[in-house]
Amino acid sequence: MHKKLFIVVNQDFFFLSHRLPIGLAAKEAGYDVTIISEDTGVSYKIREAGLKTINLPINKAGTNIKEEFVTFLFLYKLFRREKPDIVHLVGLKTMLWGSIACRLTRVKAMISAVCGLGILFDETHANSFMSQSILKVLRLTHHNKDNTKIIFQNNDDKEIFLKAKVMKEEQCAFTNGSGINLQNYDYSPEPVGSCIKIIFTARMLKDKGTLVLIDAAKKLESEYKGKVQFLLCGGLDSNPNGITKEVLESLCDGEYIQWLGYRNDVLDLLKQSHIMAFPSWYREGLPKSVIEAEAIGRPVVTTDSVGCRDTVIDGKNGFIIPIKDSDALANALKKLIDNPELRQTMGKNAREFAANRFDIKDVVQIHLDLYNSIL
């Protein structure tokens, strides 16, 4: 019989954008793969790709104890009934409730994937009762357990978990983000034209640096309006740091600064752009939007923040600036706007950097090796 692999992700669209190649490769390798995630309306695409799905009751940004208990109880009953051989938990909330369910039902093997710690572990909340309580629970469910691994995307997150004794060093695995298909995201020379386009792709959150970028754009407006466009690509979010539609529409004029909302044609938008700006201080894992921009050959301006700093070599494939600093962001963007040769050189360096570090084939193989060895 094929070994049962359950991949638990908070929402279906995140699996499609960040984990689909892993699920497909596992199926091809002989695993019986089921994706457990909230059906937001695109789970059918997972099934069309050949994988099974189960709808997960979860509020990814919620803190209501009744809702959280429903999520835990669902996973507990599911694991007890189906007896999966491996459970792969992706994201902090699924790690929390899923790992408790795994231990109570004695699942054979468990892999947890830290893909960014978000608001709970930012500079304000890192030592809060909530964040420290989560680490204590994860220590109980992970530390020194046989057939248990934790995958990290950056060393900052790994150090937090090691310091809290969530696991031992030998239980750690590492991937350079979710990887990128270098054939789909192939090198594309910057477009020829008089208007320089600066793109930002992320959920519309304050700590993704959205308002900092808008502020930087306004500081450059008197010099560059009509010559430069800022494209903000991303949907609204229920996160406490989410920016409302009304605020975005009041700050974006639809011409010089454009909020495009959620888009399915991000690759085309990247190819139409010249520069990626990503001024986030959200605790990223490794921001895929930056990797995608680099893969097609775009220089990146990002921050000296967790995850972000691992995507840029300052001065080679982009610039690293301090967090929450719209002046530094404006200055870095100005250098790239004014110097097409610098943009193009950094863009080629960005492509080489992405090809060497973020190939999806390497990420998939790391996961298959973990699946095969953990049992």
PDB file of C-alpha atoms in Angstrom, residues 74-356:
ATOM      1  CA  PHE A  74     -11.150  18.386  13.285  1.00  0.00           C
ATOM      2  CA  LEU A  75      -7.476  17.467  12.845  1.00  0.00           C
ATOM      3  CA  TYR A  76      -7.537  15.126  15.843  1.00  0.00           C
ATOM      4  CA  LYS A  77     -10.554  13.197  14.519  1.00  0.00           C
ATOM      5  CA  LEU A  78      -9.139  13.143  10.992  1.00  0.00           C
ATOM      6  CA  PHE A  79      -5.738  11.766  12.039  1.00  0.00           C
ATOM      7  CA  ARG A  80      -7.324   9.219  14.365  1.00  0.00           C
ATOM      8  CA  ARG A  81      -9.656   7.977  11.630  1.00  0.00           C
ATOM      9  CA  GLU A  82      -7.309   8.034   8.623  1.00  0.00           C
ATOM     10  CA  LYS A  83      -4.023   7.101  10.348  1.00  0.00           C
ATOM     11  CA  PRO A  84      -1.641   8.951   7.994  1.00  0.00           C
ATOM     12  CA  ASP A  85       1.974   7.790   7.878  1.00  0.00           C
ATOM     13  CA  ILE A  86       3.369  11.311   7.554  1.00  0.00           C
ATOM     14  CA  VAL A  87       1.767  14.642   8.446  1.00  0.00           C
ATOM     15  CA  HIS A  88       3.441  17.710   6.969  1.00  0.00           C
ATOM     16  CA  LEU A  89       2.275  20.865   8.784  1.00  0.00           C
ATOM     17  CA  VAL A  90       2.856  24.174   6.997  1.00  0.00           C
ATOM     18  CA  GLY A  91       2.631  27.433   8.955  1.00  0.00           C
ATOM     19  CA  LEU A  92       2.544  28.338  12.622  1.00  0.00           C
ATOM     20  CA  LYS A  93      -1.160  27.792  13.356  1.00  0.00           C
ATOM     21  CA  THR A  94      -1.322  24.405  11.646  1.00  0.00           C
ATOM     22  CA  MET A  95       1.910  23.466  13.435  1.00  0.00           C
ATOM     23  CA  LEU A  96       0.359  24.315  16.788  1.00  0.00           C
ATOM     24  CA  TRP A  97      -2.929  22.416  16.532  1.00  0.00           C
ATOM     25  CA  GLY A  98      -1.679  19.804  14.096  1.00  0.00           C
ATOM     26  CA  SER A  99       1.277  18.781  16.230  1.00  0.00           C
ATOM     27  CA  ILE A 100      -0.948  18.301  19.300  1.00  0.00           C
ATOM     28  CA  ALA A 101      -3.323  16.192  17.193  1.00  0.00           C
ATOM     29  CA  CYS A 102      -0.382  14.178  15.836  1.00  0.00           C
ATOM     30  CA  ARG A 103       0.902  13.371  19.324  1.00  0.00           C
ATOM     31  CA  LEU A 104      -2.500  12.402  20.709  1.00  0.00           C
ATOM     32  CA  THR A 105      -3.199  10.111  17.749  1.00  0.00           C
ATOM     33  CA  ARG A 106       0.371   8.772  17.557  1.00  0.00           C
ATOM     34  CA  VAL A 107       1.021   9.656  13.947  1.00  0.00           C
ATOM     35  CA  LYS A 108       4.150   7.837  12.795  1.00  0.00           C
ATOM     36  CA  ALA A 109       6.079  10.812  11.404  1.00  0.00           C
ATOM     37  CA  MET A 110       5.638  14.592  11.534  1.00  0.00           C
ATOM     38  CA  ILE A 111       7.270  17.403   9.595  1.00  0.00           C
ATOM     39  CA  SER A 112       6.627  21.043  10.506  1.00  0.00           C
ATOM     40  CA  ALA A 113       7.478  23.864   8.124  1.00  0.00           C
ATOM     41  CA  VAL A 114       8.090  27.379   9.448  1.00  0.00           C
ATOM     42  CA  CYS A 115       7.289  29.714   6.547  1.00  0.00           C
ATOM     43  CA  GLY A 116       7.414  33.036   8.392  1.00  0.00           C
ATOM     44  CA  LEU A 117       6.436  33.821  11.980  1.00  0.00           C
ATOM     45  CA  GLY A 118       4.473  36.961  11.188  1.00  0.00           C
ATOM     46  CA  ILE A 119       3.003  39.421  13.638  1.00  0.00           C
ATOM     47  CA  LEU A 120       3.256  37.164  16.716  1.00  0.00           C
ATOM     48  CA  PHE A 121       7.043  37.316  16.630  1.00  0.00           C
ATOM     49  CA  ASP A 122       7.659  40.855  15.454  1.00  0.00           C
ATOM     50  CA  GLU A 123       9.601  43.331  17.581  1.00  0.00           C
ATOM     51  CA  THR A 124       6.471  44.218  19.578  1.00  0.00           C
ATOM     52  CA  HIS A 125       5.046  40.770  20.274  1.00  0.00           C
ATOM     53  CA  ALA A 126       8.064  38.423  20.383  1.00  0.00           C
ATOM     54  CA  ASN A 127       8.073  38.190  24.186  1.00  0.00           C
ATOM     55  CA  SER A 128       4.333  38.298  24.645  1.00  0.00           C
ATOM     56  CA  PHE A 129       2.437  35.697  26.615  1.00  0.00           C
ATOM     57  CA  MET A 130       0.880  34.360  23.398  1.00  0.00           C
ATOM     58  CA  SER A 131       4.119  33.887  21.459  1.00  0.00           C
ATOM     59  CA  GLN A 132       5.955  32.348  24.410  1.00  0.00           C
ATOM     60  CA  SER A 133       3.024  30.013  25.122  1.00  0.00           C
ATOM     61  CA  ILE A 134       3.075  28.797  21.517  1.00  0.00           C
ATOM     62  CA  LEU A 135       6.788  28.017  21.762  1.00  0.00           C
ATOM     63  CA  LYS A 136       6.219  26.059  24.980  1.00  0.00           C
ATOM     64  CA  VAL A 137       3.489  23.951  23.364  1.00  0.00           C
ATOM     65  CA  LEU A 138       5.652  23.332  20.301  1.00  0.00           C
ATOM     66  CA  ARG A 139       8.477  22.239  22.564  1.00  0.00           C
ATOM     67  CA  LEU A 140       6.204  19.602  24.106  1.00  0.00           C
ATOM     68  CA  THR A 141       5.142  18.302  20.694  1.00  0.00           C
ATOM     69  CA  HIS A 142       8.498  18.489  18.880  1.00  0.00           C
ATOM     70  CA  HIS A 143      11.509  18.373  21.188  1.00  0.00           C
ATOM     71  CA  ASN A 144      13.635  15.234  20.896  1.00  0.00           C
ATOM     72  CA  LYS A 145      10.782  13.278  19.323  1.00  0.00           C
ATOM     73  CA  ASP A 146      11.615  10.394  17.016  1.00  0.00           C
ATOM     74  CA  ASN A 147      10.587  10.875  13.383  1.00  0.00           C
ATOM     75  CA  THR A 148      10.033  14.622  13.801  1.00  0.00           C
ATOM     76  CA  LYS A 149      11.650  17.371  11.712  1.00  0.00           C
ATOM     77  CA  ILE A 150      11.214  21.138  11.407  1.00  0.00           C
ATOM     78  CA  ILE A 151      11.947  22.916   8.127  1.00  0.00           C
ATOM     79  CA  PHE A 152      13.192  26.516   8.261  1.00  0.00           C
ATOM     80  CA  GLN A 153      13.660  29.096   5.538  1.00  0.00           C
ATOM     81  CA  ASN A 154      15.964  31.469   7.420  1.00  0.00           C
ATOM     82  CA  ASN A 155      18.398  31.288  10.318  1.00  0.00           C
ATOM     83  CA  ASP A 156      16.599  33.950  12.383  1.00  0.00           C
ATOM     84  CA  ASP A 157      13.537  31.735  12.837  1.00  0.00           C
ATOM     85  CA  LYS A 158      15.696  28.705  13.494  1.00  0.00           C
ATOM     86  CA  GLU A 159      17.542  30.518  16.290  1.00  0.00           C
ATOM     87  CA  ILE A 160      14.259  31.469  17.995  1.00  0.00           C
ATOM     88  CA  PHE A 161      13.190  27.827  18.042  1.00  0.00           C
ATOM     89  CA  LEU A 162      16.580  26.545  19.179  1.00  0.00           C
ATOM     90  CA  LYS A 163      16.758  29.119  21.975  1.00  0.00           C
ATOM     91  CA  ALA A 164      13.281  28.075  23.136  1.00  0.00           C
ATOM     92  CA  LYS A 165      14.366  24.417  22.910  1.00  0.00           C
ATOM     93  CA  VAL A 166      11.506  23.589  20.585  1.00  0.00           C
ATOM     94  CA  MET A 167      13.790  21.038  18.932  1.00  0.00           C
ATOM     95  CA  LYS A 168      17.406  19.946  18.740  1.00  0.00           C
ATOM     96  CA  GLU A 169      19.810  20.902  15.980  1.00  0.00           C
ATOM     97  CA  GLU A 170      19.657  17.424  14.452  1.00  0.00           C
ATOM     98  CA  GLN A 171      15.894  17.785  13.978  1.00  0.00           C
ATOM     99  CA  CYS A 172      16.319  20.847  11.740  1.00  0.00           C
ATOM    100  CA  ALA A 173      16.120  20.953   7.961  1.00  0.00           C
ATOM    101  CA  PHE A 174      16.575  23.976   5.721  1.00  0.00           C
ATOM    102  CA  THR A 175      15.201  25.134   2.373  1.00  0.00           C
ATOM    103  CA  ASN A 176      15.746  28.357   0.471  1.00  0.00           C
ATOM    104  CA  GLY A 177      12.098  29.317   0.545  1.00  0.00           C
ATOM    105  CA  SER A 178       9.419  27.625  -1.522  1.00  0.00           C
ATOM    106  CA  GLY A 179      11.557  27.623  -4.640  1.00  0.00           C
ATOM    107  CA  ILE A 180      10.839  28.930  -8.106  1.00  0.00           C
ATOM    108  CA  ASN A 181      10.302  27.240 -11.457  1.00  0.00           C
ATOM    109  CA  LEU A 182      13.177  28.759 -13.398  1.00  0.00           C
ATOM    110  CA  GLN A 183      11.673  27.733 -16.720  1.00  0.00           C
ATOM    111  CA  ASN A 184       8.391  29.516 -16.078  1.00  0.00           C
ATOM    112  CA  TYR A 185      10.193  32.452 -14.492  1.00  0.00           C
ATOM    113  CA  ASP A 186      12.926  32.783 -17.088  1.00  0.00           C
ATOM    114  CA  TYR A 187      15.164  35.799 -17.598  1.00  0.00           C
ATOM    115  CA  SER A 188      13.334  38.659 -19.301  1.00  0.00           C
ATOM    116  CA  PRO A 189      15.100  41.898 -20.286  1.00  0.00           C
ATOM    117  CA  GLU A 190      13.486  44.989 -18.848  1.00  0.00           C
ATOM    118  CA  PRO A 191      10.861  46.573 -21.115  1.00  0.00           C
ATOM    119  CA  VAL A 192      11.859  49.377 -23.424  1.00  0.00           C
ATOM    120  CA  GLY A 193       9.895  52.565 -22.885  1.00  0.00           C
ATOM    121  CA  SER A 194       9.941  55.943 -21.280  1.00  0.00           C
ATOM    122  CA  CYS A 195       8.010  54.998 -18.106  1.00  0.00           C
ATOM    123  CA  ILE A 196       9.881  53.161 -15.333  1.00  0.00           C
ATOM    124  CA  LYS A 197       7.589  50.792 -13.432  1.00  0.00           C
ATOM    125  CA  ILE A 198       8.296  49.892  -9.813  1.00  0.00           C
ATOM    126  CA  ILE A 199       6.295  46.904  -8.613  1.00  0.00           C
ATOM    127  CA  PHE A 200       5.390  45.713  -5.119  1.00  0.00           C
ATOM    128  CA  THR A 201       3.610  42.360  -4.770  1.00  0.00           C
ATOM    129  CA  ALA A 202       2.269  41.429  -1.336  1.00  0.00           C
ATOM    130  CA  ARG A 203      -0.826  41.398   0.805  1.00  0.00           C
ATOM    131  CA  MET A 204      -1.813  44.938   1.691  1.00  0.00           C
ATOM    132  CA  LEU A 205      -0.425  44.998   5.235  1.00  0.00           C
ATOM    133  CA  LYS A 206       1.278  47.807   7.098  1.00  0.00           C
ATOM    134  CA  ASP A 207       4.195  45.613   8.141  1.00  0.00           C
ATOM    135  CA  LYS A 208       4.769  44.510   4.552  1.00  0.00           C
ATOM    136  CA  GLY A 209       5.895  48.117   4.078  1.00  0.00           C
ATOM    137  CA  THR A 210       2.970  49.189   1.911  1.00  0.00           C
ATOM    138  CA  LEU A 211       2.568  52.642   3.468  1.00  0.00           C
ATOM    139  CA  VAL A 212       6.339  53.173   3.580  1.00  0.00           C
ATOM    140  CA  LEU A 213       6.486  52.558  -0.164  1.00  0.00           C
ATOM    141  CA  ILE A 214       3.618  54.973  -0.798  1.00  0.00           C
ATOM    142  CA  ASP A 215       5.399  57.590   1.322  1.00  0.00           C
ATOM    143  CA  ALA A 216       8.631  57.069  -0.643  1.00  0.00           C
ATOM    144  CA  ALA A 217       6.710  57.394  -3.897  1.00  0.00           C
ATOM    145  CA  LYS A 218       5.206  60.694  -2.788  1.00  0.00           C
ATOM    146  CA  LYS A 219       8.687  62.006  -1.922  1.00  0.00           C
ATOM    147  CA  LEU A 220       9.766  61.276  -5.493  1.00  0.00           C
ATOM    148  CA  GLU A 221       6.557  62.516  -7.116  1.00  0.00           C
ATOM    149  CA  SER A 222       7.606  66.070  -7.978  1.00  0.00           C
ATOM    150  CA  GLU A 223      10.622  64.772  -9.903  1.00  0.00           C
ATOM    151  CA  TYR A 224       9.240  61.611 -11.474  1.00  0.00           C
ATOM    152  CA  LYS A 225       5.483  61.861 -11.978  1.00  0.00           C
ATOM    153  CA  GLY A 226       4.835  61.058 -15.626  1.00  0.00           C
ATOM    154  CA  LYS A 227       8.162  59.225 -15.859  1.00  0.00           C
ATOM    155  CA  VAL A 228       7.643  56.557 -13.169  1.00  0.00           C
ATOM    156  CA  GLN A 229       4.720  54.434 -11.996  1.00  0.00           C
ATOM    157  CA  PHE A 230       4.356  52.561  -8.703  1.00  0.00           C
ATOM    158  CA  LEU A 231       2.300  49.364  -9.003  1.00  0.00           C
ATOM    159  CA  LEU A 232       0.938  47.893  -5.752  1.00  0.00           C
ATOM    160  CA  CYS A 233      -0.215  44.375  -6.506  1.00  0.00           C
ATOM    161  CA  GLY A 234      -2.008  42.430  -3.777  1.00  0.00           C
ATOM    162  CA  GLY A 235      -5.323  41.862  -2.080  1.00  0.00           C
ATOM    163  CA  LEU A 236      -6.790  43.005   1.205  1.00  0.00           C
ATOM    164  CA  ASP A 237      -6.258  40.854   4.279  1.00  0.00           C
ATOM    165  CA  SER A 238      -7.985  40.187   7.604  1.00  0.00           C
ATOM    166  CA  ASN A 239      -4.675  40.445   9.459  1.00  0.00           C
ATOM    167  CA  PRO A 240      -4.796  43.052  12.289  1.00  0.00           C
ATOM    168  CA  ASN A 241      -2.240  45.065  10.333  1.00  0.00           C
ATOM    169  CA  GLY A 242      -4.323  44.986   7.166  1.00  0.00           C
ATOM    170  CA  ILE A 243      -4.910  48.239   5.276  1.00  0.00           C
ATOM    171  CA  THR A 244      -8.480  49.023   4.295  1.00  0.00           C
ATOM    172  CA  LYS A 245      -9.722  49.570   0.773  1.00  0.00           C
ATOM    173  CA  GLU A 246     -10.723  53.120   1.677  1.00  0.00           C
ATOM    174  CA  VAL A 247      -7.230  54.015   2.873  1.00  0.00           C
ATOM    175  CA  LEU A 248      -5.563  52.520  -0.189  1.00  0.00           C
ATOM    176  CA  GLU A 249      -7.900  54.292  -2.580  1.00  0.00           C
ATOM    177  CA  SER A 250      -7.313  57.585  -0.790  1.00  0.00           C
ATOM    178  CA  LEU A 251      -3.517  57.245  -1.087  1.00  0.00           C
ATOM    179  CA  CYS A 252      -3.305  55.905  -4.638  1.00  0.00           C
ATOM    180  CA  ASP A 253      -4.180  58.248  -7.502  1.00  0.00           C
ATOM    181  CA  GLY A 254      -4.618  55.418 -10.020  1.00  0.00           C
ATOM    182  CA  GLU A 255      -1.908  56.808 -12.276  1.00  0.00           C
ATOM    183  CA  TYR A 256       1.401  57.584 -10.572  1.00  0.00           C
ATOM    184  CA  ILE A 257       0.588  55.230  -7.671  1.00  0.00           C
ATOM    185  CA  GLN A 258      -1.726  52.384  -8.643  1.00  0.00           C
ATOM    186  CA  TRP A 259      -3.284  49.778  -6.382  1.00  0.00           C
ATOM    187  CA  LEU A 260      -4.045  46.832  -8.659  1.00  0.00           C
ATOM    188  CA  GLY A 261      -5.659  44.552  -6.078  1.00  0.00           C
ATOM    189  CA  TYR A 262      -5.283  40.784  -6.222  1.00  0.00           C
ATOM    190  CA  ARG A 263      -4.044  39.630  -9.632  1.00  0.00           C
ATOM    191  CA  ASN A 264      -3.534  36.298 -11.364  1.00  0.00           C
ATOM    192  CA  ASP A 265      -1.095  37.732 -13.932  1.00  0.00           C
ATOM    193  CA  VAL A 266       1.779  38.597 -11.602  1.00  0.00           C
ATOM    194  CA  LEU A 267       4.397  37.124 -13.943  1.00  0.00           C
ATOM    195  CA  ASP A 268       3.263  39.377 -16.788  1.00  0.00           C
ATOM    196  CA  LEU A 269       3.257  42.380 -14.449  1.00  0.00           C
ATOM    197  CA  LEU A 270       6.810  41.572 -13.328  1.00  0.00           C
ATOM    198  CA  LYS A 271       7.968  41.389 -16.935  1.00  0.00           C
ATOM    199  CA  GLN A 272       6.382  44.791 -17.600  1.00  0.00           C
ATOM    200  CA  SER A 273       8.256  46.287 -14.631  1.00  0.00           C
ATOM    201  CA  HIS A 274      11.805  47.487 -14.071  1.00  0.00           C
ATOM    202  CA  ILE A 275      12.325  47.352 -10.291  1.00  0.00           C
ATOM    203  CA  MET A 276      10.914  45.376  -7.356  1.00  0.00           C
ATOM    204  CA  ALA A 277      10.396  47.296  -4.099  1.00  0.00           C
ATOM    205  CA  PHE A 278       9.740  45.162  -1.025  1.00  0.00           C
ATOM    206  CA  PRO A 279      10.165  47.263   2.158  1.00  0.00           C
ATOM    207  CA  SER A 280       8.743  44.634   4.543  1.00  0.00           C
ATOM    208  CA  TRP A 281       9.494  44.123   8.219  1.00  0.00           C
ATOM    209  CA  TYR A 282       6.901  41.359   8.560  1.00  0.00           C
ATOM    210  CA  ARG A 283       8.681  38.243   9.817  1.00  0.00           C
ATOM    211  CA  GLU A 284       8.991  36.639   6.390  1.00  0.00           C
ATOM    212  CA  GLY A 285      10.142  33.104   5.799  1.00  0.00           C
ATOM    213  CA  LEU A 286      11.737  33.887   2.462  1.00  0.00           C
ATOM    214  CA  PRO A 287       9.486  36.188   0.406  1.00  0.00           C
ATOM    215  CA  LYS A 288       8.514  34.398  -2.790  1.00  0.00           C
ATOM    216  CA  SER A 289       7.483  37.597  -4.549  1.00  0.00           C
ATOM    217  CA  VAL A 290      11.081  38.819  -4.299  1.00  0.00           C
ATOM    218  CA  ILE A 291      12.437  35.519  -5.595  1.00  0.00           C
ATOM    219  CA  GLU A 292      10.061  35.644  -8.560  1.00  0.00           C
ATOM    220  CA  ALA A 293      11.209  39.160  -9.464  1.00  0.00           C
ATOM    221  CA  GLU A 294      14.858  38.156  -9.211  1.00  0.00           C
ATOM    222  CA  ALA A 295      14.329  35.054 -11.338  1.00  0.00           C
ATOM    223  CA  ILE A 296      13.176  37.146 -14.308  1.00  0.00           C
ATOM    224  CA  GLY A 297      16.011  39.618 -13.797  1.00  0.00           C
ATOM    225  CA  ARG A 298      14.745  42.516 -11.745  1.00  0.00           C
ATOM    226  CA  PRO A 299      16.819  44.370  -9.122  1.00  0.00           C
ATOM    227  CA  VAL A 300      15.248  44.474  -5.667  1.00  0.00           C
ATOM    228  CA  VAL A 301      15.155  47.076  -2.919  1.00  0.00           C
ATOM    229  CA  THR A 302      14.274  45.381   0.360  1.00  0.00           C
ATOM    230  CA  THR A 303      14.950  45.715   4.071  1.00  0.00           C
ATOM    231  CA  ASP A 304      17.430  44.447   6.628  1.00  0.00           C
ATOM    232  CA  SER A 305      14.696  42.299   8.105  1.00  0.00           C
ATOM    233  CA  VAL A 306      14.089  38.608   8.716  1.00  0.00           C
ATOM    234  CA  GLY A 307      13.862  36.668   5.457  1.00  0.00           C
ATOM    235  CA  CYS A 308      14.217  39.776   3.293  1.00  0.00           C
ATOM    236  CA  ARG A 309      17.928  40.184   3.959  1.00  0.00           C
ATOM    237  CA  ASP A 310      18.524  36.643   2.682  1.00  0.00           C
ATOM    238  CA  THR A 311      17.290  37.543  -0.813  1.00  0.00           C
ATOM    239  CA  VAL A 312      19.669  40.383  -1.680  1.00  0.00           C
ATOM    240  CA  ILE A 313      23.415  40.941  -1.693  1.00  0.00           C
ATOM    241  CA  ASP A 314      23.542  44.672  -1.067  1.00  0.00           C
ATOM    242  CA  GLY A 315      24.965  46.538  -4.044  1.00  0.00           C
ATOM    243  CA  LYS A 316      25.027  43.469  -6.313  1.00  0.00           C
ATOM    244  CA  ASN A 317      21.466  42.416  -7.124  1.00  0.00           C
ATOM    245  CA  GLY A 318      19.726  45.241  -5.292  1.00  0.00           C
ATOM    246  CA  PHE A 319      19.854  47.324  -2.140  1.00  0.00           C
ATOM    247  CA  ILE A 320      19.150  46.551   1.519  1.00  0.00           C
ATOM    248  CA  ILE A 321      17.772  49.477   3.510  1.00  0.00           C
ATOM    249  CA  PRO A 322      16.668  49.977   7.139  1.00  0.00           C
ATOM    250  CA  ILE A 323      13.074  49.102   7.986  1.00  0.00           C
ATOM    251  CA  LYS A 324      10.389  51.809   8.097  1.00  0.00           C
ATOM    252  CA  ASP A 325      12.684  54.282   6.313  1.00  0.00           C
ATOM    253  CA  SER A 326      10.918  55.907   3.377  1.00  0.00           C
ATOM    254  CA  ASP A 327      13.846  58.298   2.795  1.00  0.00           C
ATOM    255  CA  ALA A 328      16.285  55.405   2.368  1.00  0.00           C
ATOM    256  CA  LEU A 329      13.789  53.636   0.118  1.00  0.00           C
ATOM    257  CA  ALA A 330      13.310  56.721  -2.034  1.00  0.00           C
ATOM    258  CA  ASN A 331      17.081  57.215  -2.355  1.00  0.00           C
ATOM    259  CA  ALA A 332      17.687  53.585  -3.349  1.00  0.00           C
ATOM    260  CA  LEU A 333      14.902  53.683  -5.919  1.00  0.00           C
ATOM    261  CA  LYS A 334      16.232  56.955  -7.314  1.00  0.00           C
ATOM    262  CA  LYS A 335      19.625  55.318  -7.960  1.00  0.00           C
ATOM    263  CA  LEU A 336      17.958  52.603  -9.998  1.00  0.00           C
ATOM    264  CA  ILE A 337      15.555  54.931 -11.788  1.00  0.00           C
ATOM    265  CA  ASP A 338      18.379  57.235 -12.911  1.00  0.00           C
ATOM    266  CA  ASN A 339      20.838  54.532 -13.940  1.00  0.00           C
ATOM    267  CA  PRO A 340      19.581  52.030 -16.537  1.00  0.00           C
ATOM    268  CA  GLU A 341      22.983  50.319 -16.762  1.00  0.00           C
ATOM    269  CA  LEU A 342      22.978  49.715 -13.007  1.00  0.00           C
ATOM    270  CA  ARG A 343      19.422  48.328 -13.201  1.00  0.00           C
ATOM    271  CA  GLN A 344      20.325  45.935 -15.976  1.00  0.00           C
ATOM    272  CA  THR A 345      23.554  44.761 -14.341  1.00  0.00           C
ATOM    273  CA  MET A 346      21.790  44.172 -11.023  1.00  0.00           C
ATOM    274  CA  GLY A 347      18.963  42.451 -12.877  1.00  0.00           C
ATOM    275  CA  LYS A 348      21.340  39.950 -14.467  1.00  0.00           C
ATOM    276  CA  ASN A 349      22.981  39.392 -11.088  1.00  0.00           C
ATOM    277  CA  ALA A 350      19.524  38.846  -9.587  1.00  0.00           C
ATOM    278  CA  ARG A 351      18.748  36.133 -12.148  1.00  0.00           C
ATOM    279  CA  GLU A 352      22.043  34.362 -11.416  1.00  0.00           C
ATOM    280  CA  PHE A 353      21.416  34.630  -7.669  1.00  0.00           C
ATOM    281  CA  ALA A 354      17.932  33.131  -7.998  1.00  0.00           C
ATOM    282  CA  ALA A 355      19.120  30.340 -10.288  1.00  0.00           C
ATOM    283  CA  ASN A 356      21.848  29.327  -7.851  1.00  0.00           C
TER     284      ASN A 356
END
